[in-house]
Coordinates of C-alpha atoms and ligand atoms in Angstrom, one line a residue:
M7 CA 23.2 141.7 -58.7
Q8 CA 23.5 141.3 -55.1
G9 CA 22.3 137.8 -55.9
S10 CA 24.8 137.3 -58.5
V11 CA 27.4 138.7 -56.5
L12 CA 26.5 136.9 -53.6
G13 CA 25.8 133.6 -55.6
P14 CA 29.3 132.7 -56.4
Q15 CA 30.5 133.8 -53.1
L16 CA 27.9 131.7 -51.4
L17 CA 29.0 128.7 -53.6
I18 CA 32.5 129.4 -52.7
N19 CA 31.7 129.6 -49.2
M20 CA 29.6 126.5 -49.3
G21 CA 32.3 124.6 -50.8
T22 CA 34.8 125.5 -47.9
V23 CA 32.2 124.7 -45.4
L24 CA 31.8 121.2 -46.9
K25 CA 35.5 120.7 -47.1
V26 CA 35.8 121.8 -43.4
L27 CA 32.9 119.7 -42.4
V28 CA 34.1 116.6 -44.4
I29 CA 37.7 117.0 -42.8
T30 CA 36.2 117.4 -39.2
V31 CA 34.0 114.6 -39.6
G32 CA 36.8 112.5 -40.9
V33 CA 39.1 113.4 -38.0
I34 CA 36.4 112.9 -35.4
A35 CA 35.9 109.5 -36.9
V36 CA 39.2 108.6 -37.0
L37 CA 39.9 109.9 -33.4
G38 CA 36.5 108.0 -32.4
W39 CA 37.8 104.9 -33.8
I40 CA 41.1 105.1 -32.1
A41 CA 39.2 105.9 -28.8
V42 CA 36.9 102.9 -29.4
G43 CA 40.0 100.8 -30.3
I44 CA 41.8 101.7 -27.3
T45 CA 38.9 101.2 -25.0
W46 CA 38.4 98.0 -26.7
G47 CA 41.9 96.8 -26.4
V48 CA 42.1 97.7 -22.7
L49 CA 38.8 95.8 -21.8
S50 CA 39.9 92.7 -23.9
S51 CA 43.3 92.7 -23.1
Q52 CA 42.5 92.9 -19.1
G53 CA 39.0 91.8 -18.5
P54 CA 37.8 92.1 -14.9
E55 CA 40.8 91.8 -12.8
P56 CA 41.1 88.5 -10.9
P57 CA 40.9 88.8 -7.4
E58 CA 43.9 88.8 -5.0
L59 CA 43.9 85.4 -3.3
K60 CA 44.7 85.1 0.3
P61 CA 47.4 81.9 0.7
L62 CA 45.6 79.3 2.9
D63 CA 47.2 77.4 5.5
W64 CA 47.2 73.4 4.9
W65 CA 44.2 72.9 7.2
E66 CA 42.0 76.0 6.3
H67 CA 40.2 74.2 3.5
C68 CA 41.0 70.6 4.0
V69 CA 39.0 67.4 4.1
L70 CA 39.3 65.9 7.7
Y71 CA 38.4 62.1 8.0
Q72 CA 37.6 60.6 11.6
I73 CA 38.9 57.2 11.9
Y74 CA 37.3 55.0 14.8
P75 CA 40.3 52.8 14.9
R76 CA 38.5 49.9 16.5
S77 CA 36.2 49.7 13.6
F78 CA 38.5 50.8 10.5
K79 CA 40.5 47.7 9.5
D80 CA 41.8 44.7 11.5
S81 CA 45.1 43.3 10.3
D82 CA 45.6 40.3 12.8
G83 CA 42.1 38.6 12.7
D84 CA 41.4 39.3 16.3
G85 CA 38.1 41.2 15.0
I86 CA 39.5 44.5 16.4
G87 CA 40.7 47.1 14.1
D88 CA 44.2 48.2 14.5
L89 CA 47.3 50.4 13.6
Q90 CA 48.6 48.1 10.8
G91 CA 45.1 47.9 9.6
I92 CA 44.9 51.4 9.1
I93 CA 48.5 51.6 7.6
S94 CA 47.2 48.9 4.8
E95 CA 44.5 51.3 3.8
L96 CA 46.1 54.5 4.0
E97 CA 45.6 54.7 0.2
H98 CA 42.0 55.2 0.6
F99 CA 42.6 58.7 1.8
P100 CA 44.3 60.1 -1.4
D101 CA 42.0 58.0 -3.5
A102 CA 39.0 59.5 -1.9
G103 CA 40.4 63.0 -1.7
I104 CA 41.1 63.4 2.0
D105 CA 43.7 65.6 3.3
A106 CA 44.0 64.8 7.0
I107 CA 42.8 62.1 9.5
W108 CA 42.0 62.2 13.2
M109 CA 41.9 58.9 15.0
S110 CA 39.9 58.4 18.1
P111 CA 42.0 57.4 21.0
I112 CA 44.9 54.8 20.4
F113 CA 46.2 55.0 23.7
E114 CA 46.6 52.3 26.6
S115 CA 43.1 51.9 27.9
P116 CA 41.0 49.3 29.7
M117 CA 38.3 50.2 27.1
I118 CA 35.6 51.0 29.4
D119 CA 34.6 53.8 27.0
F120 CA 36.7 52.4 24.1
G121 CA 39.7 54.6 24.4
Y122 CA 38.4 57.5 25.9
D123 CA 39.3 56.4 29.4
I124 CA 43.1 56.4 29.1
S125 CA 45.5 54.6 31.4
N126 CA 48.8 55.6 29.7
F127 CA 48.6 58.9 27.8
Y128 CA 52.3 58.0 26.4
N129 CA 52.0 54.6 24.9
I130 CA 49.8 52.8 22.4
H131 CA 46.9 50.3 23.5
H132 CA 48.2 46.9 22.8
E133 CA 45.1 45.7 20.7
Y134 CA 45.9 48.6 18.5
G135 CA 49.7 47.8 18.1
T136 CA 52.8 49.6 19.2
M137 CA 55.0 52.7 19.1
E138 CA 56.6 51.1 16.0
D139 CA 53.4 50.8 14.5
F140 CA 52.4 54.5 14.9
R141 CA 55.8 55.7 13.8
E142 CA 55.1 53.7 10.6
L143 CA 51.7 55.0 10.2
L144 CA 52.8 58.5 10.5
Q145 CA 55.7 58.1 8.2
K146 CA 53.6 56.5 5.5
A147 CA 50.6 58.9 5.9
H148 CA 53.0 61.8 5.6
S149 CA 54.7 60.3 2.5
L150 CA 51.2 60.3 0.9
G151 CA 50.8 64.0 1.8
I152 CA 48.1 63.1 4.6
K153 CA 48.2 64.8 8.1
V154 CA 47.7 62.9 11.2
L155 CA 45.9 64.2 14.2
L156 CA 45.6 62.5 17.5
D157 CA 42.6 62.4 20.0
F158 CA 43.6 64.5 23.2
V159 CA 41.5 63.5 26.1
P160 CA 42.1 66.1 28.8
N161 CA 39.1 66.0 31.0
H162 CA 39.8 62.6 32.7
A163 CA 42.0 59.7 33.0
S164 CA 41.3 56.0 33.6
T165 CA 40.8 54.9 37.2
Y166 CA 43.7 52.3 36.1
S167 CA 46.1 55.0 35.3
D168 CA 49.0 55.5 37.5
Y169 CA 47.9 59.2 37.9
F170 CA 44.6 58.0 39.7
I171 CA 46.2 54.8 41.4
E172 CA 48.9 57.2 43.1
S173 CA 46.3 59.9 43.8
E174 CA 43.9 57.4 45.3
G175 CA 46.9 55.9 47.4
G176 CA 47.7 59.5 48.6
N177 CA 51.2 60.0 46.9
P178 CA 51.6 63.6 47.5
E179 CA 52.8 64.2 44.1
F180 CA 49.6 63.0 42.7
A181 CA 47.1 63.7 45.7
D182 CA 45.5 66.7 43.9
Y183 CA 45.5 65.4 40.4
F184 CA 41.8 64.7 40.6
V185 CA 38.8 66.2 42.0
W186 CA 38.5 64.6 45.7
A187 CA 36.0 65.8 48.2
D188 CA 34.4 64.5 51.5
G189 CA 30.8 63.6 51.5
Y190 CA 28.0 64.4 54.2
P191 CA 26.7 62.1 56.7
D192 CA 23.3 60.8 55.7
P193 CA 20.9 62.1 58.5
E194 CA 18.5 59.2 57.6
N195 CA 21.1 56.3 57.7
E196 CA 24.4 56.8 59.7
S197 CA 26.5 54.1 57.9
N198 CA 25.9 56.1 54.6
I199 CA 27.8 59.0 53.3
L200 CA 26.1 61.3 50.8
P201 CA 28.2 62.7 47.9
P202 CA 29.4 66.2 47.9
S203 CA 26.5 67.4 45.4
N204 CA 23.7 66.5 43.3
W205 CA 26.0 66.3 40.1
I206 CA 25.0 63.7 37.6
S207 CA 27.5 61.8 35.2
H208 CA 27.0 61.9 31.6
F209 CA 26.5 57.9 31.5
G210 CA 23.9 58.2 34.6
G211 CA 24.0 58.1 38.1
S212 CA 26.0 60.4 40.6
A213 CA 29.0 62.0 39.2
W214 CA 30.6 61.2 42.6
E215 CA 32.1 57.9 43.4
W216 CA 33.4 56.6 46.9
S217 CA 36.8 55.4 47.2
S218 CA 37.2 53.2 50.0
T219 CA 40.9 53.4 49.7
R220 CA 41.0 57.4 50.2
Q221 CA 38.0 57.5 52.1
Q222 CA 36.7 60.2 49.9
F223 CA 34.6 60.7 46.7
Y224 CA 36.0 61.4 43.4
L225 CA 34.4 63.4 40.5
H226 CA 33.7 61.5 37.3
Q227 CA 31.5 63.4 34.5
F228 CA 31.6 60.4 32.4
A229 CA 31.8 56.8 33.4
V230 CA 33.0 55.7 37.0
E231 CA 36.3 54.7 35.5
Q232 CA 36.8 58.0 34.2
A233 CA 38.0 60.3 36.8
D234 CA 38.0 64.0 36.1
F235 CA 41.5 65.7 36.4
N236 CA 41.6 68.7 38.6
F237 CA 42.3 71.6 36.3
R238 CA 42.7 74.0 39.2
H239 CA 46.1 72.2 40.0
Q240 CA 49.0 73.5 38.2
P241 CA 50.7 70.1 37.7
V242 CA 47.8 68.7 35.9
K243 CA 47.9 71.8 33.4
D244 CA 51.6 71.0 33.1
E245 CA 51.2 67.4 32.6
M246 CA 48.7 68.2 29.7
I247 CA 51.4 70.3 27.9
N248 CA 53.7 67.4 28.4
I249 CA 51.3 64.9 26.8
M250 CA 50.9 67.1 23.8
R251 CA 54.5 67.6 23.4
F252 CA 55.5 64.0 23.5
W253 CA 53.1 63.5 20.6
L254 CA 54.2 66.7 18.6
D255 CA 57.8 65.4 19.0
E256 CA 56.6 62.1 17.5
G257 CA 55.5 64.0 14.4
A258 CA 51.6 64.4 15.0
D259 CA 50.1 67.1 13.3
G260 CA 47.9 68.2 16.1
F261 CA 45.1 67.2 18.1
R262 CA 41.2 67.0 18.3
V263 CA 40.5 67.8 21.8
D264 CA 37.7 66.0 23.5
A265 CA 34.9 66.9 25.9
L266 CA 36.0 70.4 26.7
P267 CA 32.8 71.8 28.1
Y268 CA 33.6 69.4 31.2
M269 CA 37.0 70.4 31.9
I270 CA 36.4 72.6 34.9
E271 CA 33.7 72.6 37.7
A272 CA 32.6 75.1 40.3
D273 CA 35.2 75.8 42.9
P274 CA 33.8 75.2 46.4
A275 CA 35.9 78.4 47.5
D276 CA 33.3 80.4 45.7
H277 CA 30.6 78.3 47.3
D278 CA 31.0 78.3 51.2
G279 CA 33.4 75.4 50.9
R280 CA 30.6 73.3 49.2
Y281 CA 30.5 71.9 45.8
P282 CA 27.1 73.7 44.8
D283 CA 24.1 71.7 43.7
N284 CA 23.2 72.2 40.2
P285 CA 19.8 73.6 39.7
L286 CA 16.9 71.2 38.8
S287 CA 15.6 71.2 35.4
G288 CA 12.0 70.7 36.5
L289 CA 11.7 68.0 33.7
I290 CA 9.6 65.7 35.6
Q291 CA 10.0 62.8 33.1
F292 CA 13.4 62.4 34.1
E293 CA 14.6 60.6 37.5
P294 CA 17.2 62.1 39.8
H295 CA 19.9 59.7 38.2
Q296 CA 19.4 61.1 34.7
L297 CA 21.5 63.6 33.2
E298 CA 18.6 66.0 32.2
Y299 CA 17.1 66.0 35.7
T300 CA 19.4 68.9 36.4
I301 CA 20.8 71.8 34.4
P302 CA 24.9 71.7 34.6
L303 CA 25.2 75.3 35.7
Y304 CA 28.3 74.2 37.7
T305 CA 29.6 71.4 35.7
K306 CA 29.6 72.7 31.9
D307 CA 30.9 75.5 30.0
L308 CA 32.7 77.3 33.0
I309 CA 34.4 80.4 31.9
E310 CA 37.6 79.3 33.3
L311 CA 38.1 76.5 31.0
Y312 CA 38.6 78.7 28.1
D313 CA 41.9 80.2 29.6
V314 CA 43.2 76.6 29.7
V315 CA 42.2 76.0 26.0
Y316 CA 44.0 79.6 25.1
E317 CA 47.2 78.4 26.7
W318 CA 47.2 75.3 24.6
R319 CA 47.0 77.2 21.5
E320 CA 50.1 79.4 22.8
F321 CA 51.9 76.3 23.3
T322 CA 51.1 74.8 19.9
D323 CA 52.0 78.1 18.2
Q324 CA 55.1 78.3 20.3
Y325 CA 56.1 74.8 19.5
Q326 CA 55.8 75.5 15.8
A327 CA 57.8 78.6 16.1
E328 CA 60.6 76.6 17.9
H329 CA 60.4 73.4 15.6
G330 CA 59.3 74.9 12.2
G331 CA 57.1 72.7 9.8
D332 CA 53.6 73.0 9.1
T333 CA 50.9 74.5 11.6
R334 CA 50.0 72.1 14.5
V335 CA 46.4 72.5 14.9
L336 CA 44.0 72.1 17.6
F337 CA 40.2 71.2 16.8
A338 CA 37.8 71.5 19.8
E339 CA 35.0 69.0 20.5
G340 CA 32.2 70.3 22.6
Y341 CA 28.4 70.6 22.6
A342 CA 27.5 73.7 23.9
N343 CA 25.3 76.7 22.8
I344 CA 26.5 79.1 20.1
S345 CA 28.1 81.9 22.3
M346 CA 30.2 79.3 24.5
T347 CA 31.1 77.3 21.2
M348 CA 32.5 80.4 19.6
L349 CA 34.7 81.2 22.5
Y350 CA 36.6 78.1 21.5
Y351 CA 37.9 80.1 18.4
G352 CA 39.0 82.8 20.8
N353 CA 37.8 85.8 22.8
E354 CA 37.1 89.4 22.1
D355 CA 40.5 90.4 23.8
G356 CA 42.2 88.7 21.0
K357 CA 43.1 85.6 22.6
A358 CA 43.4 82.7 20.1
G359 CA 41.7 79.5 21.0
T360 CA 41.7 76.3 19.1
H361 CA 41.9 76.5 15.3
F362 CA 38.2 75.7 15.3
P363 CA 35.5 74.0 17.5
F364 CA 33.6 71.3 15.6
N365 CA 30.4 72.4 14.2
F366 CA 27.8 69.8 15.3
D367 CA 24.9 71.6 14.1
F368 CA 24.0 69.1 11.4
I369 CA 23.9 66.7 14.0
T370 CA 22.2 68.7 16.7
D371 CA 19.8 71.1 14.9
L372 CA 18.8 69.2 11.7
S373 CA 17.3 65.8 10.7
S374 CA 15.1 64.0 8.2
E375 CA 12.1 66.3 9.5
S376 CA 14.3 69.5 8.6
R377 CA 13.0 71.7 5.8
A378 CA 15.2 73.6 3.4
R379 CA 14.7 76.7 5.4
D380 CA 15.9 75.0 8.4
F381 CA 19.1 74.1 6.5
V382 CA 19.5 77.6 5.5
Y383 CA 18.9 79.1 9.0
V384 CA 21.2 76.3 10.8
I385 CA 24.0 77.0 8.2
L386 CA 23.7 80.9 8.5
K387 CA 23.8 80.6 12.3
W388 CA 27.4 79.2 12.4
L389 CA 28.5 81.6 9.6
S390 CA 26.9 84.7 11.5
Y391 CA 28.2 84.0 15.0
M392 CA 31.7 83.0 14.0
P393 CA 34.4 85.7 14.6
F394 CA 35.7 87.7 11.7
G395 CA 38.5 85.8 9.4
A396 CA 37.7 82.4 11.5
V397 CA 37.4 79.3 9.5
P398 CA 34.1 77.4 9.5
N399 CA 33.6 73.6 9.7
W400 CA 30.9 71.2 8.7
V401 CA 30.4 67.7 10.6
L402 CA 28.0 65.3 9.2
G403 CA 28.3 62.5 11.9
N404 CA 30.8 61.0 14.5
H405 CA 31.2 58.1 17.0
D406 CA 28.8 59.4 19.1
N407 CA 25.7 59.8 17.1
N408 CA 23.8 58.1 14.6
R409 CA 25.1 57.9 11.3
M410 CA 24.2 60.5 8.6
P411 CA 22.0 58.6 6.2
T412 CA 20.2 57.1 9.5
R413 CA 19.5 60.5 11.0
F414 CA 18.6 62.1 7.6
N415 CA 17.4 59.9 4.6
E416 CA 19.4 57.6 2.4
S417 CA 18.2 59.6 -0.8
M418 CA 20.1 62.5 0.8
V419 CA 23.6 61.2 1.0
D420 CA 24.9 62.7 -1.9
G421 CA 23.3 66.1 -1.3
L422 CA 24.6 66.3 2.2
N423 CA 28.1 65.3 1.2
A424 CA 27.9 67.9 -1.6
L425 CA 26.8 70.5 1.0
N426 CA 29.6 69.5 3.4
M427 CA 32.1 69.9 0.3
L428 CA 30.9 72.9 -1.3
L429 CA 30.3 75.2 2.1
P430 CA 33.4 77.5 2.8
G431 CA 35.9 75.9 5.4
V432 CA 36.8 72.5 6.6
A433 CA 34.6 69.4 5.6
V434 CA 34.7 66.6 8.1
T435 CA 33.8 63.2 7.2
Y436 CA 33.3 60.2 9.7
Q437 CA 34.3 56.9 8.6
G438 CA 31.7 55.3 6.3
E439 CA 30.1 58.5 5.3
E440 CA 31.8 58.5 1.8
I441 CA 30.0 55.2 0.9
G442 CA 26.7 56.1 2.6
M443 CA 27.3 53.7 5.5
R444 CA 23.9 53.6 7.7
D445 CA 23.7 52.4 11.4
G446 CA 24.4 48.8 11.9
Y447 CA 21.8 46.8 14.1
V448 CA 23.4 45.9 17.5
S449 CA 21.1 43.8 19.8
W450 CA 21.0 44.4 23.5
E451 CA 23.1 41.3 23.9
D452 CA 25.9 42.5 21.5
T453 CA 25.8 46.1 23.1
V454 CA 29.2 47.0 24.6
D455 CA 28.7 50.9 24.7
V456 CA 29.1 51.9 28.4
E457 CA 26.6 54.8 27.9
A458 CA 23.9 52.1 26.6
C459 CA 24.7 49.6 29.3
N460 CA 24.5 52.1 32.1
R461 CA 21.6 54.3 31.1
G462 CA 19.4 51.6 29.2
D463 CA 17.9 48.4 29.7
E464 CA 16.9 45.8 27.2
D465 CA 13.9 48.1 26.1
T466 CA 15.5 51.5 26.3
Y467 CA 19.3 50.9 25.3
H468 CA 18.6 51.8 21.7
L469 CA 18.0 55.5 23.0
Y470 CA 21.5 55.9 24.2
N471 CA 23.5 53.4 22.2
R472 CA 26.4 54.6 20.4
D473 CA 27.5 51.1 18.9
P474 CA 25.2 51.5 15.9
A475 CA 27.4 54.2 14.5
R476 CA 30.5 52.2 15.4
T477 CA 30.2 49.1 13.5
P478 CA 32.9 48.2 11.3
F479 CA 33.8 49.8 8.0
H480 CA 32.5 48.0 4.8
W481 CA 35.6 47.3 2.4
D482 CA 33.9 44.6 0.5
N483 CA 31.3 41.9 0.1
T484 CA 33.9 39.2 1.7
T485 CA 33.8 37.8 5.2
S486 CA 33.2 40.6 7.9
A487 CA 32.8 43.2 5.0
G488 CA 36.8 42.7 4.3
F489 CA 37.1 44.5 7.7
S490 CA 38.4 41.4 9.5
I491 CA 39.3 37.8 8.3
S492 CA 37.5 36.7 11.4
D493 CA 33.8 36.5 11.4
D494 CA 33.8 37.3 15.0
T495 CA 34.2 40.9 15.2
W496 CA 34.1 43.2 18.5
L497 CA 30.7 44.6 17.2
P498 CA 28.5 43.0 14.6
I499 CA 28.9 43.8 10.9
A500 CA 25.7 45.6 9.6
D501 CA 23.8 43.5 7.6
D502 CA 23.6 45.8 4.5
Y503 CA 27.4 45.4 3.8
M504 CA 26.6 43.4 0.5
E505 CA 24.9 46.4 -1.0
I506 CA 27.0 49.0 0.7
N507 CA 30.6 48.5 0.4
L508 CA 33.7 50.5 -1.0
A509 CA 34.7 47.8 -3.7
K510 CA 31.1 47.6 -5.1
Q511 CA 30.8 51.4 -5.3
K512 CA 34.2 51.6 -7.0
E513 CA 32.8 49.4 -9.7
D514 CA 29.3 50.6 -10.0
A515 CA 28.7 53.0 -12.8
R516 CA 27.1 55.5 -10.1
S517 CA 27.8 55.5 -6.4
H518 CA 28.2 57.6 -3.4
Y519 CA 31.7 57.1 -3.3
K520 CA 32.2 58.1 -7.0
V521 CA 30.1 61.4 -6.2
Y522 CA 32.2 61.8 -2.9
Q523 CA 35.5 61.5 -5.1
K524 CA 34.2 64.1 -7.6
L525 CA 33.3 66.4 -4.9
T526 CA 36.5 66.4 -2.8
A527 CA 38.3 66.9 -6.5
L528 CA 36.1 70.0 -7.1
R529 CA 37.4 71.3 -3.8
K530 CA 40.8 72.1 -5.5
H531 CA 38.7 74.8 -7.3
T532 CA 39.5 78.4 -6.4
T533 CA 35.9 79.4 -6.1
L534 CA 35.6 77.0 -3.3
S535 CA 38.7 77.7 -1.4
H536 CA 38.4 81.4 -1.7
G537 CA 34.9 82.4 -3.3
E538 CA 31.9 84.2 -1.5
Y539 CA 28.8 82.1 -0.5
D540 CA 25.2 82.7 -1.0
I541 CA 22.5 80.5 0.3
R542 CA 18.7 80.7 0.3
A543 CA 15.9 78.5 0.1
F544 CA 13.7 78.4 -3.0
S545 CA 10.8 76.7 -0.8
D546 CA 10.4 74.5 2.0
S547 CA 11.8 71.7 0.1
S548 CA 14.8 73.0 -1.7
F549 CA 17.7 75.4 -1.2
Y550 CA 20.6 76.5 -3.3
L551 CA 24.3 77.4 -2.2
V552 CA 26.2 79.5 -4.7
R553 CA 29.8 79.9 -4.5
S554 CA 31.1 82.8 -6.6
L555 CA 34.4 84.3 -7.2
R556 CA 35.4 87.1 -9.9
T557 CA 37.0 85.4 -13.0
Y558 CA 36.4 82.0 -11.7
D559 CA 33.5 79.5 -12.6
T560 CA 30.4 79.8 -10.4
L561 CA 29.6 76.8 -8.5
V562 CA 26.0 76.0 -7.6
L563 CA 24.5 73.4 -5.5
L564 CA 20.8 72.7 -5.7
F565 CA 19.3 70.3 -3.2
N566 CA 15.9 69.0 -2.5
V567 CA 15.8 67.9 1.1
A568 CA 12.3 66.9 1.0
Q569 CA 10.4 63.5 0.1
T570 CA 8.6 65.0 -2.8
A571 CA 9.6 66.5 -6.1
D572 CA 10.0 70.3 -6.3
T573 CA 10.3 72.6 -9.3
V574 CA 12.5 75.8 -8.8
D575 CA 13.3 78.8 -10.6
L576 CA 17.0 79.2 -11.5
S577 CA 16.6 82.9 -12.3
R578 CA 16.4 83.1 -8.6
V579 CA 19.9 82.1 -8.2
P580 CA 22.4 85.0 -7.9
H581 CA 25.6 84.8 -10.1
L582 CA 24.1 81.9 -11.9
T583 CA 24.1 82.3 -15.7
L584 CA 22.5 79.8 -18.2
P585 CA 23.4 77.5 -19.9
A586 CA 25.3 75.8 -16.9
T587 CA 26.8 72.4 -17.0
V588 CA 26.2 69.5 -14.3
Y589 CA 29.4 68.8 -12.6
V590 CA 28.0 66.0 -10.5
A591 CA 24.4 64.6 -9.5
S592 CA 23.3 62.5 -6.7
I593 CA 23.0 59.0 -7.7
H594 CA 19.3 58.5 -8.4
S595 CA 19.2 61.8 -10.4
S596 CA 17.9 61.6 -14.0
R597 CA 20.7 64.0 -14.7
D598 CA 24.4 63.1 -15.4
A599 CA 27.6 64.9 -15.3
G600 CA 28.1 66.9 -18.4
D601 CA 24.5 67.6 -19.0
I602 CA 23.3 71.2 -20.0
I603 CA 20.9 73.0 -17.9
D604 CA 19.5 75.9 -20.3
R605 CA 16.2 76.3 -18.8
E606 CA 15.3 78.3 -15.9
E607 CA 12.5 76.0 -14.5
L608 CA 14.0 72.9 -13.1
T609 CA 12.5 70.0 -11.2
L610 CA 14.2 68.1 -8.5
Q611 CA 13.3 64.9 -7.2
R612 CA 13.1 64.0 -3.5
G613 CA 16.5 64.1 -2.0
E614 CA 18.1 65.1 -5.5
A615 CA 21.1 67.3 -5.6
L616 CA 22.9 68.8 -8.5
V617 CA 26.1 70.5 -8.7
L618 CA 26.4 73.1 -11.5
Q619 CA 29.2 74.8 -13.0
A620 CA 28.7 78.0 -14.7
A621 CA 30.4 81.1 -16.5
P622 CA 32.3 83.3 -14.1
I623 CA 30.6 86.4 -12.7
Ligands
FRU11 C1 32.4 62.7 23.1 C2 33.2 61.7 23.6 C3 32.7 60.4 23.8 C4 33.2 60.0 25.1 C5 33.4 61.2 26.0 C6 34.3 61.1 27.0 O1 31.7 63.7 24.1 O2 34.3 61.7 22.7 O3 32.8 59.4 22.8 O4 32.6 58.8 25.6 O5 33.7 62.1 24.9 O6 35.6 61.0 26.7
MG12 MG1 43.3 43.4 15.3
CA13 CA1 36.0 68.2 34.5

């Protein structure tokens, strides 16, 4: 009975439970789907948020190109490059993807150091053109969107300058413009006067030169004809500001500032009234007239010089505040250790310095001998020491050093240009690097560089000679490589110009120039202007550089800097998801733009470089 009574009840109850269950499950399911739907909707409509992008000032991610005006393009057939020559080739810069140019000095000069010995800081050197030519150059460059920087050479003036002539002649207004000092009687020879100290010039021999006119020595850290200004004298500092203001008023966008570490020397007031001798280096292979014989304790990297630099930055900032327009920049030249170099950015007290000091580490710390680990180490050195928020920069060559493919290896040209373009900050190109120009051969007879002529002889000049990096630009395969209509050029044309010239590289299916153009175009990519970096060696031979930015494509450089092939494992590259696409490959690579890379194992031939484009992180 109970059973019978319970039976139907149970049946009834079971039915209710089932209904409730079905309804509950149904409601949960519906709610669940709604929840899933909402979540999905949120995810798919918003995705990972793109990062907020800091607006960049014009110079912060620019490609900066150094022109050596004497060797860029000759317009009048005298075998010497000039401003009209530069004007006629201005289209080259937008074509190559270059944003700004800086020109080695174009001012009046007796050309002892090819323009670094300025006799009139306010005028254009006659072989290069006129003030009108300069104005035309500026106007045309600006109309193409190209910024123009001048070379500001504050450390010294030519001994042919009015400043020096007046100073030497004793004009009170200029008497203290230079570093003048009495010598010492030579105990061994009464008719001889010894220089004030043992300081040695950059180009060999004593840094002191006797003036029979003034009956005193003057200081020259470079050539005898380049007298060092006295930066402990306020009128000199004022004059430097006047010079900068003059060219800014003309419309220059800023300055590359020359030879800063040598600006100030020890003050005799701190050394019992004497110019103190530099300590001896103890390097016995050098003779007393050679730079390396001493350590430049009292002649280089003096802390006072930075205050002068910080004042210049105050001046350019103030100039912009008063005149409006784009930022006027200062880029510092100085070969110094990392700490003294970083002080050109500014100091810990918050004083701003130049916008950046040039980073010469690719020149001084790396060569064809370097391994992948050296590259990574040297690159991270700059990035590690750089003050927070500062802009890095990368320099592969300049007018003072052997050209990039000569110091490294020709197989590395595209990889080095790619590295330059893919690293964060400013990429600096020395004229000719975009086509992989190598050093030209310059015989002893043809050598005109003051450093080589002074420090070397027929057997040793090549150790110092800067002319091989200064031979004229190769435009095409015609007379003088299209540099000049004359076949008598100030320096010989390098004999490889038939193979290495711009016109040919524009025609060729693959060329350094075409790679360069693709690389500069890639710099417009937000990942490169704003992204993070990660760089690490795979091995002694190869390394990767990854640039990544949330929601933007990941860009990866793979570069084998060795002279043998190397197989790498792409699963080790952070943020790289396969398949990736080859954006550009070095010219001897078996890969081509557009090729798909979908295997983790990849072999790079000697010098091979690949830039890969992959999905965002
Ligand atoms: C680089 C440099 C040289 C020049 C020297 C003196 O240090 O630009 O080319 O000879 O400074 O101005
Ligand atoms: Mg000319
Ligand atoms: Ca000096």
